[in-house]
XYZ file of C-alpha atoms in Angstrom:
694
model
C 3.711 -36.471 -3.158
C 4.862 -37.873 -6.494
C 7.481 -40.029 -8.181
C 11.088 -38.834 -8.541
C 10.641 -38.365 -12.279
C 7.565 -36.203 -11.791
C 9.385 -34.282 -9.050
C 12.188 -33.419 -11.468
C 9.853 -32.136 -14.161
C 7.961 -30.136 -11.533
C 11.168 -28.575 -10.243
C 12.091 -27.484 -13.756
C 8.794 -25.682 -14.316
C 8.215 -24.394 -10.791
C 11.731 -23.395 -9.742
C 12.718 -21.571 -12.908
C 14.903 -18.544 -12.224
C 15.185 -19.337 -8.502
C 18.398 -19.766 -6.543
C 19.129 -23.218 -5.011
C 17.914 -22.293 -1.497
C 14.637 -20.844 -2.820
C 14.081 -23.928 -4.972
C 14.737 -26.255 -2.028
C 12.217 -24.323 0.109
C 9.552 -24.635 -2.598
C 10.029 -28.348 -3.258
C 10.460 -29.604 0.323
C 7.330 -31.510 1.399
C 8.643 -34.261 3.675
C 7.475 -32.597 6.900
C 7.542 -29.242 8.677
C 9.787 -26.611 7.088
C 11.253 -23.371 8.491
C 12.499 -20.891 5.886
C 14.722 -18.166 7.371
C 14.225 -15.419 4.816
C 16.508 -12.399 5.136
C 15.328 -8.940 4.028
C 14.734 -8.756 0.266
C 15.481 -12.462 -0.260
C 12.320 -13.265 -2.247
C 10.181 -14.884 0.452
C 6.851 -13.920 -1.183
C 8.046 -15.605 -4.344
C 8.893 -18.769 -2.383
C 5.452 -18.869 -0.729
C 3.510 -18.270 -3.969
C 5.634 -20.750 -5.935
C 5.108 -23.348 -3.200
C 1.322 -22.827 -3.375
C 1.548 -23.293 -7.158
C 3.627 -26.453 -6.665
C 1.098 -27.927 -4.209
C -1.863 -27.234 -6.501
C -0.326 -27.875 -9.923
C 2.043 -30.755 -9.257
C 1.141 -32.420 -5.968
C -2.600 -32.904 -6.351
C -3.624 -30.698 -3.417
C -7.132 -29.229 -3.720
C -7.363 -25.442 -3.403
C -9.738 -25.738 -0.434
C -7.130 -27.775 1.492
C -4.355 -25.164 1.302
C -4.186 -22.110 3.578
C -1.595 -19.297 3.498
C -1.542 -16.820 6.401
C 0.093 -13.437 6.693
C -0.269 -10.284 8.811
C -1.616 -7.549 6.529
C -4.379 -7.385 3.943
C -1.866 -5.811 1.564
C 0.494 -8.814 1.812
C -2.444 -11.227 1.375
C -3.648 -9.336 -1.731
C -0.158 -9.315 -3.217
C 0.181 -13.087 -2.715
C -3.277 -13.693 -4.146
C -2.472 -11.661 -7.283
C 0.781 -13.588 -7.819
C -0.886 -16.988 -7.360
C -3.526 -16.047 -9.973
C -0.753 -15.669 -12.565
C 0.715 -19.083 -11.651
C -2.311 -21.338 -11.153
C -5.455 -22.025 -13.175
C -8.571 -20.674 -11.428
C -10.188 -24.155 -11.295
C -7.208 -25.549 -9.375
C -7.151 -22.691 -6.875
C -10.877 -22.847 -6.077
C -11.366 -22.595 -2.308
C -7.724 -21.605 -1.670
C -7.445 -19.346 1.412
C -4.813 -16.591 1.356
C -5.648 -14.281 4.235
C -4.586 -12.652 7.474
C -4.768 -14.623 10.730
C -7.726 -12.468 11.737
C -9.670 -13.115 8.513
C -9.231 -16.870 8.982
C -10.400 -16.453 12.585
C -13.584 -14.706 11.398
C -14.232 -17.529 8.916
C -13.751 -20.175 11.615
C -15.962 -18.360 14.125
C -18.772 -17.795 11.618
C -18.795 -21.530 10.858
C -18.330 -22.665 14.445
C -20.367 -19.939 16.214
C -22.591 -22.395 18.107
C -19.628 -24.488 19.257
C -17.973 -21.273 20.462
C -21.113 -20.267 22.399
C -21.894 -17.369 20.063
C -24.997 -16.523 18.034
C -24.362 -16.823 14.254
C -24.758 -13.046 13.856
C -22.200 -12.180 16.592
C -20.650 -8.706 16.313
C -16.990 -7.830 15.893
C -15.901 -4.783 17.889
C -13.001 -2.762 16.525
C -10.431 -1.109 18.812
C -12.527 2.045 19.022
C -15.707 0.187 20.094
C -13.687 -1.824 22.630
C -12.099 1.361 24.003
C -15.584 2.819 24.646
C -16.475 -0.187 26.830
C -13.176 0.050 28.749
C -13.687 3.808 29.191
C -17.135 3.179 30.668
C -15.739 0.516 33.032
C -12.777 2.668 34.106
C -14.904 5.827 34.346
C -12.021 8.005 33.119
C -11.134 10.194 30.147
C -7.376 9.782 30.737
C -6.347 8.536 27.274
C -2.924 7.239 28.408
C -4.501 5.174 31.190
C -7.168 3.824 28.815
C -4.549 2.869 26.221
C -2.438 1.140 28.889
C -5.379 -0.961 30.114
C -6.519 -1.811 26.584
C -2.933 -2.737 25.628
C -2.353 -5.001 28.630
C -5.711 -6.786 28.156
C -4.707 -7.373 24.521
C -1.336 -8.828 25.610
C -3.093 -11.148 28.096
C -5.499 -12.357 25.437
C -2.644 -12.937 22.967
C -0.844 -14.980 25.627
C -4.060 -17.055 26.100
C -4.511 -15.825 29.677
C -8.058 -15.732 31.075
C -9.123 -13.042 33.613
C -8.319 -15.431 36.531
C -4.795 -16.033 35.128
C -4.296 -12.284 34.643
C -5.368 -11.587 38.246
C -2.769 -14.109 39.494
C -0.024 -12.570 37.320
C -0.810 -8.924 38.166
C 1.834 -7.375 40.447
C 1.768 -3.591 40.076
C -1.336 -1.553 41.093
C -1.862 -0.705 37.397
C -1.880 -4.400 36.453
C -4.276 -5.270 39.299
C -6.661 -2.562 38.070
C -6.330 -3.848 34.469
C -7.061 -7.442 35.610
C -10.289 -6.286 37.297
C -11.311 -4.376 34.171
C -10.424 -7.441 32.022
C -12.933 -9.543 34.008
C -15.739 -6.979 33.564
C -14.779 -6.375 29.921
C -14.953 -10.121 29.131
C -18.379 -10.323 30.831
C -19.616 -7.320 28.819
C -18.460 -8.848 25.514
C -20.144 -12.148 26.389
C -23.372 -10.298 27.227
C -23.261 -8.421 23.910
C -22.493 -11.652 22.016
C -19.540 -9.722 20.633
C -15.844 -10.413 20.107
C -12.907 -8.050 19.796
C -9.938 -8.213 17.419
C -7.837 -10.438 19.704
C -10.740 -12.887 20.195
C -10.765 -13.624 16.465
C -7.650 -15.761 16.996
C -7.942 -16.559 20.706
C -11.409 -18.177 20.579
C -10.657 -20.419 17.536
C -7.415 -21.549 19.233
C -9.245 -22.402 22.490
C -12.057 -24.086 20.532
C -9.633 -26.295 18.574
C -7.861 -27.218 21.818
C -11.046 -28.171 23.696
C -13.355 -29.611 21.025
C -12.126 -32.772 19.296
C -14.880 -32.763 16.675
C -14.078 -29.194 15.596
C -10.327 -29.922 15.685
C -10.684 -32.994 13.459
C -12.899 -31.104 10.995
C -10.393 -28.268 10.558
C -7.319 -30.507 10.470
C -8.954 -32.495 7.668
C -9.692 -29.284 5.828
C -6.239 -27.682 6.236
C -3.974 -30.270 4.590
C -1.115 -27.784 4.047
C -0.457 -24.493 5.847
C 1.972 -21.707 4.915
C 2.705 -18.870 7.367
C 4.495 -15.644 6.456
C 6.346 -13.317 8.914
C 6.522 -16.087 11.524
C 8.691 -13.959 13.830
C 5.650 -11.689 14.317
C 3.395 -14.441 15.712
C 2.297 -14.371 19.346
C 1.591 -17.312 21.684
C -2.020 -17.483 20.518
C -1.148 -17.593 16.799
C 1.539 -20.225 17.382
C -1.042 -22.382 19.180
C -3.532 -21.946 16.323
C -0.912 -23.107 13.786
C -0.081 -26.143 15.959
C -3.723 -27.133 16.343
C -4.588 -26.644 12.668
C -1.666 -28.764 11.450
C -1.881 -31.473 14.143
C 0.423 -34.476 14.186
C 0.878 -34.402 10.379
C 2.627 -31.027 10.762
C 2.519 -30.290 7.043
C 3.456 -26.622 7.089
C 6.024 -24.091 5.940
C 6.845 -21.193 8.265
C 8.723 -18.268 6.719
C 10.356 -15.704 9.001
C 13.382 -13.634 9.918
C 14.528 -13.338 13.543
C 16.461 -10.179 12.586
C 13.216 -8.378 11.677
C 11.246 -9.152 14.859
C 10.085 -5.667 15.878
C 6.676 -6.273 17.440
C 7.455 -7.514 20.968
C 5.462 -4.554 22.342
C 2.257 -6.044 20.920
C 2.834 -9.589 22.077
C 4.880 -11.076 19.222
C 7.558 -13.412 20.507
C 10.770 -14.071 18.598
C 11.072 -17.323 20.593
C 8.366 -18.809 18.351
C 11.036 -19.388 15.673
C 13.330 -21.192 18.130
C 10.334 -23.066 19.618
C 9.604 -24.582 16.202
C 12.961 -26.358 16.240
C 12.270 -27.898 19.678
C 8.555 -28.695 19.137
C 9.343 -30.209 15.727
C 12.802 -31.847 16.027
C 12.663 -33.106 12.410
C 11.930 -29.631 10.977
C 13.836 -28.749 7.791
C 15.753 -25.449 8.164
C 16.474 -23.515 4.952
C 18.215 -20.092 4.868
C 17.592 -17.496 2.143
C 20.643 -15.209 2.285
C 20.856 -13.785 -1.241
C 19.314 -10.324 -1.266
C 17.735 -9.045 -4.497
C 17.038 -5.528 -3.212
C 20.118 -3.675 -1.986
C 23.685 -2.904 -3.020
C 26.465 -4.590 -1.027
C 27.463 -1.487 0.966
C 23.967 -1.249 2.482
C 23.897 -4.974 3.252
C 27.358 -4.850 4.867
C 26.159 -2.048 7.193
C 22.987 -4.018 8.033
C 24.984 -7.193 8.733
C 27.428 -5.319 10.993
C 24.606 -3.821 13.075
C 22.622 -7.013 13.529
C 25.583 -9.199 14.434
C 25.775 -7.289 17.741
C 22.516 -9.037 18.746
C 22.528 -12.575 20.183
C 21.774 -14.969 17.323
C 18.939 -17.474 17.127
C 20.140 -18.540 13.680
C 23.302 -17.321 12.013
C 22.920 -15.843 8.525
C 24.550 -13.119 6.419
C 22.870 -11.251 3.582
C 24.788 -10.785 0.339
C 23.952 -9.413 -3.080
C 25.451 -9.287 -6.551
C 24.009 -5.825 -7.304
C 27.400 -4.094 -6.969
C 29.122 -2.129 -4.189
C 26.975 1.001 -4.424
C 27.334 4.579 -3.155
C 28.829 5.449 0.251
C 26.311 5.785 3.099
C 26.182 9.450 4.178
C 25.922 10.610 7.797
C 24.860 14.223 8.501
C 25.085 15.985 11.873
C 22.520 18.774 12.260
C 22.181 21.591 14.803
C 18.452 20.939 15.330
C 15.356 19.284 13.869
C 14.375 22.293 11.726
C 17.742 22.271 9.983
C 17.533 18.465 9.677
C 14.091 18.642 8.033
C 15.115 21.431 5.630
C 18.315 19.610 4.710
C 16.477 16.331 3.973
C 13.871 18.164 1.856
C 16.578 19.981 -0.133
C 18.623 16.822 -0.639
C 15.567 14.890 -1.850
C 14.668 17.669 -4.304
C 18.241 18.008 -5.598
C 18.745 14.224 -5.801
C 15.532 13.763 -7.788
C 16.768 16.393 -10.253
C 20.312 14.986 -10.507
C 19.215 11.360 -10.816
C 16.231 12.182 -13.058
C 14.217 10.070 -10.627
C 10.578 10.172 -9.520
C 9.341 11.433 -6.149
C 8.155 7.927 -5.228
C 11.767 6.686 -5.420
C 12.440 8.471 -2.095
C 11.415 7.574 1.450
C 11.951 9.469 4.709
C 11.843 7.116 7.700
C 11.796 7.956 11.408
C 11.399 6.220 14.771
C 8.478 8.161 16.254
C 5.322 9.741 14.844
C 6.050 13.116 16.494
C 9.028 13.587 14.114
C 6.764 13.784 11.086
C 5.240 17.252 11.642
C 8.424 19.271 11.073
C 9.491 17.031 8.153
C 6.079 17.521 6.507
C 6.443 21.280 6.903
C 9.833 21.258 5.148
C 8.462 19.184 2.242
C 5.458 21.493 1.878
C 7.757 24.554 1.839
C 9.557 23.094 -1.179
C 6.280 21.939 -2.800
C 7.402 18.298 -2.620
C 4.431 15.890 -2.839
C 4.366 13.258 -0.081
C 2.191 10.566 1.444
C 2.372 9.586 5.087
C 1.661 6.084 6.329
C 0.090 5.429 9.664
C -1.862 8.704 9.530
C -5.479 8.614 10.678
C -8.062 8.172 7.940
C -10.975 10.650 7.846
C -13.362 7.727 8.361
C -11.476 6.650 11.500
C -12.064 9.949 13.299
C -14.251 9.491 16.385
C -16.831 12.104 15.416
C -17.190 10.693 11.882
C -17.633 7.175 13.252
C -20.205 8.454 15.779
C -22.461 9.915 13.078
C -21.925 6.935 10.771
C -23.021 4.546 13.560
C -26.525 6.080 13.362
C -26.612 5.659 9.587
C -25.370 2.060 9.833
C -28.132 1.270 12.334
C -30.807 2.933 10.175
C -29.730 0.705 7.282
C -29.231 -2.540 9.217
C -31.133 -3.598 12.369
C -28.570 -6.355 13.016
C -25.579 -4.003 13.319
C -25.190 -4.408 17.104
C -21.873 -2.466 17.438
C -23.588 0.471 15.661
C -26.513 0.175 18.117
C -24.165 0.264 21.135
C -22.220 3.273 19.818
C -25.303 5.253 18.746
C -27.241 4.468 21.945
C -24.421 5.761 24.159
C -23.194 8.745 22.070
C -24.232 11.374 23.041
C -25.076 10.143 26.558
C -28.803 9.553 27.043
C -29.017 7.569 30.278
C -28.190 4.168 28.726
C -25.304 2.582 30.658
C -23.225 -0.615 30.427
C -25.359 -2.471 32.998
C -28.514 -1.848 30.934
C -26.758 -2.890 27.718
C -25.433 -6.094 29.336
C -28.973 -7.166 30.319
C -30.225 -6.247 26.835
C -27.345 -8.185 25.239
C -28.023 -11.339 27.272
C -31.737 -11.156 26.477
C -31.094 -10.600 22.729
C -28.647 -13.555 22.702
C -31.176 -15.884 24.374
C -33.810 -14.864 21.782
C -31.247 -14.850 18.913
C -32.346 -11.391 17.766
C -30.663 -8.008 17.340
C -30.341 -5.502 20.188
C -32.697 -3.115 18.362
C -35.389 -5.806 17.968
C -34.981 -6.895 21.607
C -35.814 -3.414 22.941
C -39.434 -3.728 21.764
C -40.083 -7.156 23.366
C -42.277 -7.368 26.474
C -39.998 -10.060 27.949
C -37.469 -7.312 28.668
C -39.822 -5.544 31.070
C -39.250 -8.099 33.839
C -35.448 -7.666 33.543
C -35.075 -3.873 33.482
C -36.499 -1.125 35.699
C -38.537 1.587 33.902
C -35.708 4.134 34.416
C -33.418 1.773 32.416
C -35.993 0.663 29.844
C -37.494 4.072 29.035
C -34.321 5.650 27.546
C -33.782 2.446 25.496
C -37.296 2.564 24.067
C -37.120 6.299 23.391
C -33.889 5.715 21.433
C -35.331 2.738 19.511
C -38.470 4.699 18.609
C -36.275 7.525 17.300
C -34.359 5.048 15.087
C -37.618 3.461 13.807
C -39.020 6.917 13.022
C -35.907 7.807 11.020
C -36.049 4.434 9.228
C -39.662 5.148 8.286
C -38.708 8.560 6.899
C -35.900 6.952 4.918
C -38.361 4.534 3.308
C -37.952 1.544 5.611
C -41.521 1.278 6.883
C -41.308 -2.389 5.956
C -38.871 -2.811 8.861
C -41.808 -2.181 11.192
C -44.048 -4.633 9.367
C -45.892 -1.879 7.491
C -45.941 -0.733 3.894
C -42.917 1.385 3.101
C -43.496 5.132 3.011
C -41.989 7.179 0.181
C -38.430 8.022 1.180
C -37.621 11.602 2.105
C -34.432 13.097 0.596
C -31.345 11.741 2.351
C -29.983 15.261 2.990
C -33.074 16.350 4.911
C -32.986 13.232 7.131
C -29.241 13.682 7.747
C -29.625 17.282 8.893
C -32.595 16.397 11.112
C -30.744 13.430 12.622
C -27.595 15.389 13.549
C -29.754 18.177 15.001
C -32.048 15.764 16.907
C -29.154 14.020 18.692
C -27.645 17.457 19.520
C -24.216 16.297 18.422
C -22.735 19.816 18.168
C -23.690 20.514 21.796
C -22.209 17.108 22.795
C -18.828 18.093 21.245
C -18.694 21.512 22.924
C -19.561 19.958 26.306
C -16.817 17.351 25.896
C -13.931 19.452 24.470
C -12.379 22.907 24.620
C -13.681 25.332 22.003
C -10.986 24.893 19.343
C -10.883 21.029 19.223
C -14.698 20.960 19.457
C -14.894 23.317 16.467
C -12.447 21.151 14.482
C -14.489 18.008 15.190
C -17.756 19.749 14.320
C -16.215 20.853 10.987
C -15.405 17.190 10.273
C -19.058 16.278 10.905
C -20.182 19.063 8.540
C -17.658 17.858 5.949
C -19.082 14.315 6.229
C -22.745 15.372 5.989
C -21.941 17.831 3.186
C -20.194 15.099 1.197
C -23.065 12.646 1.800
C -25.698 15.217 0.768
C -23.802 16.069 -2.447
C -23.466 12.353 -3.213
C -27.194 11.774 -2.607
C -28.184 14.648 -4.924
C -25.664 13.959 -7.701
C -26.291 10.195 -7.901
C -29.934 10.193 -6.743
C -29.132 7.982 -3.729
C -31.381 7.061 -0.815
C -29.967 7.031 2.713
C -29.487 3.246 2.444
C -27.596 3.599 -0.843
C -25.358 6.128 0.913
C -24.562 3.737 3.786
C -23.519 1.042 1.295
C -21.445 3.619 -0.579
C -19.647 4.717 2.612
C -18.880 1.072 3.510
C -17.379 0.588 0.055
C -15.373 3.835 0.195
C -13.901 3.010 3.613
C -12.987 -0.499 2.430
C -11.348 0.858 -0.712
C -9.554 3.527 1.296
C -7.918 0.801 3.331
C -6.909 -0.950 0.107
C -3.741 0.117 -1.648
C -4.557 2.068 -4.760
C -1.994 2.847 -7.432
C 1.080 4.266 -5.657
C 1.078 8.052 -6.251
C 4.251 9.802 -7.394
C 5.112 11.200 -3.985
C 7.842 10.907 -1.364
C 6.877 8.283 1.216
C 7.058 9.336 4.862
C 6.794 6.521 7.354
C 7.697 5.284 10.806
C 10.220 2.449 10.810
C 7.562 0.019 12.070
C 5.199 0.884 9.202
C 7.994 0.613 6.602
C 8.557 -3.123 7.180
C 8.141 -5.137 3.992
C 8.590 -2.095 1.717
C 11.562 -0.934 -0.355
C 12.736 2.324 -1.948
C 15.705 3.238 -4.175
C 16.734 6.135 -1.884
C 16.153 6.248 1.881
C 16.665 9.123 4.344
C 16.690 7.980 7.958
C 16.073 10.921 10.330
C 16.851 11.239 14.041
C 19.497 8.505 14.291
C 20.530 9.515 17.796
C 20.640 8.088 21.314
C 17.294 8.317 23.079
C 15.335 8.335 19.812
C 16.896 5.454 17.847
C 17.457 3.500 20.015
C 14.352 4.719 21.820
C 15.054 3.901 25.453
C 11.504 4.123 26.829
C 10.761 4.502 30.533
C 12.764 2.858 33.287
C 9.872 1.048 34.979
C 11.968 -1.185 37.250
C 13.643 1.518 39.337
C 13.472 -0.597 42.486
C 15.200 -3.569 40.841
C 18.495 -2.633 39.098
C 19.070 -6.166 37.741
C 15.583 -6.263 36.195
C 16.055 -2.730 34.807
C 19.391 -3.720 33.185
C 17.822 -6.842 31.664
C 14.867 -4.831 30.308
C 17.208 -2.236 28.814
C 19.316 -4.925 27.085
C 16.173 -6.530 25.595
C 14.894 -3.126 24.476
C 18.217 -2.267 22.770
C 18.093 -5.597 20.888
C 14.576 -4.821 19.638
C 15.662 -1.299 18.607
C 18.690 -2.765 16.819
C 16.359 -4.990 14.784
C 14.308 -1.879 13.995
C 17.471 -0.137 12.746
C 18.231 -3.222 10.638
C 14.735 -3.006 9.109
C 15.337 0.688 8.325
C 18.717 0.091 6.659
C 17.414 -2.796 4.536
C 14.552 -0.703 3.070
C 17.178 1.060 0.905
C 18.017 -0.296 -2.539
C 20.653 2.108 -3.874
C 21.427 4.953 -1.454
C 21.098 5.559 2.282
C 21.415 8.880 4.152
C 21.425 9.106 7.952
C 21.003 12.294 9.975
C 21.104 13.143 13.681
C 20.654 16.370 15.664
C 23.121 17.805 18.173
C 20.132 19.367 19.956
C 16.507 18.335 19.859
C 13.630 20.263 21.394
C 11.490 18.303 23.847
C 8.855 19.847 26.125
C 10.098 23.441 25.568
C 13.758 22.736 26.286
C 16.697 21.904 24.045
C 18.255 18.550 24.914
C 21.847 17.809 23.913
C 21.958 14.645 21.784
C 24.620 12.102 20.851
C 24.811 10.132 17.586
C 23.196 6.698 17.827
C 25.415 3.769 18.780
C 24.057 2.117 15.619
C 26.058 4.526 13.403
C 29.316 3.193 14.836
C 27.987 -0.386 14.722
C 27.311 0.079 10.971
C 31.046 0.703 10.571
C 30.451 4.440 9.964
C 31.993 5.785 13.182
C 35.045 7.079 11.294
C 33.123 8.377 8.283
C 33.572 12.135 7.840
C 30.258 13.536 8.975
C 28.523 15.721 6.384
C 28.114 19.016 8.257
C 26.291 20.668 5.346
C 28.692 23.603 5.653
C 27.210 25.224 2.553
C 23.799 25.529 4.190
C 24.550 25.637 7.931
C 25.139 29.388 8.115
C 22.270 30.330 5.799
C 18.842 31.379 6.892
C 15.842 29.543 5.338
C 15.359 32.191 2.597
C 19.002 31.877 1.515
C 18.730 28.082 1.520
C 15.586 28.282 -0.622
C 17.344 30.628 -3.075
C 20.287 28.210 -3.297
C 17.958 25.321 -4.052
C 16.122 27.291 -6.758
C 19.490 28.112 -8.366
C 20.449 24.441 -8.217
C 17.190 23.396 -9.886
C 17.670 25.921 -12.686
C 20.977 24.319 -13.726
């Protein structure tokens, strides 16, 4: 992209403070490039420096460079770093986003080519689940999740309903394939897409439409992709089609951290790059800037038991570090208390902060007893992967009405509100309404009032629709949106009054008590009262109309999903959710056979060879998960396992995880916590208080 002399001056300014492998990855622009970035090896720095190099030194326009990653947090972090490296004028139009955000952008621009109306709706997992539940006619959550999961895997593998039907073998898969066909038809009728479609449809569109493909290939002159080992078939295809024959891209990934096979990610995508692009440049980042050598040695020893796609070994010059401790516990209560006490004592001894500590575990169900132990010792903590208040079904139900009152075009809100509580409006009716609205290019709410609908729906289908729409229009009028009906706006009534009337009119409390047992129904109803109470206080304090409130809620829920300033609290997290993060001191709980590795269900009972193959693959994935857990730790690592663990009202005898021996810790003297083992909880608490007084 420039003369040798210019290249040298660029390398001096861009690669400052980088190791030789990092610098090579940043400066390489002679074709496709695969950067194998081990844990803590500075991959984000490589990506952001390469973006800066392209824009500052190589004459690339911001609008011609795209960087893709998997989480909004990672995209924000990259964006912030690039802002410190590149002048705003040079980065104008630069896209740093998730795959899904790019998909939305492409679909909005190419809606007509994709056979969608420009105002198509995006259904989240909850909206999609409602459609599947209606089609399956069941409330069995496990069955619903299985069908939704398998449809998602089919979509990510670019399989259409016909392909899925051919592939389906088990009765469960055959049922899912039938539902997939109806589900796809329903989405098409609604002019809606789900989360998986945001990548699937752009990939299919680029493959089938030369004009669209040429337009996007001309726009995306250089592509950078983070966490490449987490891509699925669909994402790989999108990358191929966006980069075309020029293949100007950098893929950054680590085969040792591929832990998402269960959601369609395929580790083979890294190997596939080397066969699809024979001239690809392979660069390994093996120097780790995060962890002491002892932790890295344990991680290396575990992961070398897996078959290797690419051989690499992490090393660091941060010193040897403390020994890794292994503790055997009698049961999960003792394990939780011991971890809580150790964290509290360690914080005191090291004069550290609470946020320097993380407690990681394989499965969500482990968190409850750990939380209890932290609360008993008044240790502040945050938990990742927990459900947000605004994600609760009952909160989303009520908010769907408010969203629709504020915005006629919010079709997903219309679908949710019209069907919750049940009022005689079914999927068949909504499909006809969706097709009609799409042909007229209007919202579902506007379509209900049109006379053209009368020839398509019987009165028993149309009447409930019109009753619902009239109710919404009446509420809009009361909220000051008379203009929506083509009339002068009436003075708005107080938002609190409308809210109370709305919740009462739809008989939501009765709906909950009909659907659930008394206690869960009461809990859900309390959440609704908490929501309406909060909204009413907000409306009174800040003099907000109902429409102001809806905007405020949208902003709050967006901000809630953003990462605010990290609080000073111990971080509790599943291993999957901890990927990409780091902590000075890590406590890994439940490192035992059957939990880590989690062995899952033996689905291939009739085929021993297939069962053995599945088990081997599962162990490899679990080993990578263990590797991710180990490499979160910067300075100290503590492992614990239970000799007995309670499952379904019985105590199961447990064995230490095979990964402990693989880490080279099989001969380490296990910390039995003799000082605390014989004590009851009160005695342990007294001991801790004495320790903290020292």
